[in-house]
Amino acid sequence: MTDSRWSDDDPLAQGDDLDKRVYTSRLLGADPSLVLHGGGNTSVKVEGTTVTGRSERHLYVKGSGWDLATIERGGFTGMRLDPLLELSNLETLDDLTMAREIASMRLDSASPAPSVESILHAVLPHRYVDHTHADAVVTLTNTVKGIDLVRDVFGEDVAVLPYAMPGFDLARLAAQELPQLLGSRTIGLVLMNHGIFTFGESARVSYERMIELVSRAEAAVQTRAPRENRSAPSSGPNAPLSTSAHRLARAVLRSEVSAAAGFPMILSSTRDPVASAFACAPDVATVSQQGPATPDHVIWTKPKPLLGRDVEAFGVAYRTYFEMGAQRARTEVAILDVAPRVILDPELGMLTAGSTAQGARAVREIYRHTIDIIRNAEVLGGYRCVGREEQFDVEYWDLEQAKVRRAAAPREQAGRVVLVTGAAGGIGKACASRFLAEGAAVVGLDIVEGIDQVFDSPAWLGLACDLTDPHSVSAAIDEAVFAFGGIDAVVLNAGIFPSAQPVSEIIAADWRRVMSINLDAAVDLLREVHPLLRLAPSGGQVLVIGSKNVAAPGPGAAAYSASKAALTQVARVLALEWAPDGIRVNIIHPDAVFDTGIWTPELLAARAEHYGLTVDQYKRRNLLGVEITSNDVARLCVTMAGPAFSKTTGSQVPVDGGNDRVI
Ligand code: ZN
């Protein structure tokens, strides 16, 4: 936690009310001890005018699906304030009606769905309202004597409300209780087992009150639960993490988690020492099985982590929890998938699952904070979060599920892990980029340094790797499985194209080098990943980047053509051998892809001149007269990995603009 980071010099700090709202929302969102993954919400009340010239009060509240850290003006939904306030006087209001009513109060029907806590923002009389689930505050409120602790730490500065279901119930409770609770000194509102609100007449005051109250809570946690009293992260998981046995154990676990979910999931491991220590702590079975520190975490983490690796037993227990909850649910509910999201295993440490790598990372970050909250709360007298029924109500609240749906619009490759060799540039990089765009997690191997920086995404793992060194390859695969839980598809792209040599003049060392990189390394890699491809949740795949030269060789390229022809033949044999494992093997034969590192402008010019052509003519030397780019090859590669080719194996598809020698 930092001090106030308000700066008068920031252009947003000098802007209008909504600019200031954007500014302090981002300040809050930038601190993960205050706000995690779409959690928290903020608002501002302003005077507006209707189209007929009547003045009315408006509330701008964070739109659902926006993150405070990156929110913009358009992320705030403007609503008419007075009808919103009227809603809070109702005795009851079902979710569907509430959502419809709130939607109808929007000033612009194209603005995002407003926060589920909109009515509560309306009820609070202050101009600016800030809401977070700050770690230190939920630590205090999730303890056995939480209410006493909160009173002790904050005194008369805050009003306190007991836990109520977010949305209408909470807003209604606030509307009834706050007139008695809010005094002239009140600067905040603590919601037991949930979080904290601060408010004020300016953006700065409301924001700095949040910083002040949370700092006070942090100081209280520090003094009462000194670091030395907390479980020391001295012992990690018992066994070393990167052995090949663990590689397979992680992949099997991911396969079972995906089967339970009904769709492929990413399963991420972590080396975080605190998480690892928690996973094998003697008391983990008691302290981890209560529930989340604030209600909306349940949609990411599910109510409880799985202890150990019995995914099936987790599913059975989850179904029982669902059936009990469904009986008393206010609306008809359909069961969500029964896969765990957090797994605590004494050997494998903490693993988190998500339908994408981003999702798995969000779960990891949220649960990592939960561990600290639980540990601190234990020292403060015992962790006590809301009960099973309240957790169910939030998990199966349609308005919360809508957040998940918005966050993860299913993409074709979502949940899959694709390994691309030679991923730093050219066709390999284009393939990696396409697979990332389609939702896959991508492991990119390349000999060049800086491969880790090629893409900036939690779904990207770039590893420097010498494909001709079995130890280097094995270590990279271990890392891939550690990060994402398996490997579902391999794009064999890495290869070298040596300078032209007629067979009569071939230098033996050059020949062997081409074979070793283009052929031997590929075969070694295939052998190594086979056990993982077999476990791929939606079927394993091999995609070979071959060459036009296989069908239509040219003089001077014997080593290259022979290596690609041999690799093609290996792939055809694999299509036969691995079909019983559900693994598809398909081959792409590109030609004349000039936007790669090999083709400098000088080389292109020289080759064009050799044929008496301009560079442009040279690039389009094919039947269709089109230029072929790395991206064209990548697009075909992703298509062949997708449903259109789900019943095809052993195929060879050219991407060469049409070549009469190939046809
Ligand atoms: Zn909240």
XYZ file of C-alpha atoms and ligand atoms in Angstrom, residues 41 117 131 133 194 294, ligand 1:
7
model
C -16.369 -0.004 -8.318
C -23.788 -2.206 -6.845
C -15.583 0.822 -3.256
C -12.353 -5.249 -1.459
C -17.163 -7.992 1.733
C -15.197 -11.355 -0.617
Zn -18.111 -5.276 -3.662
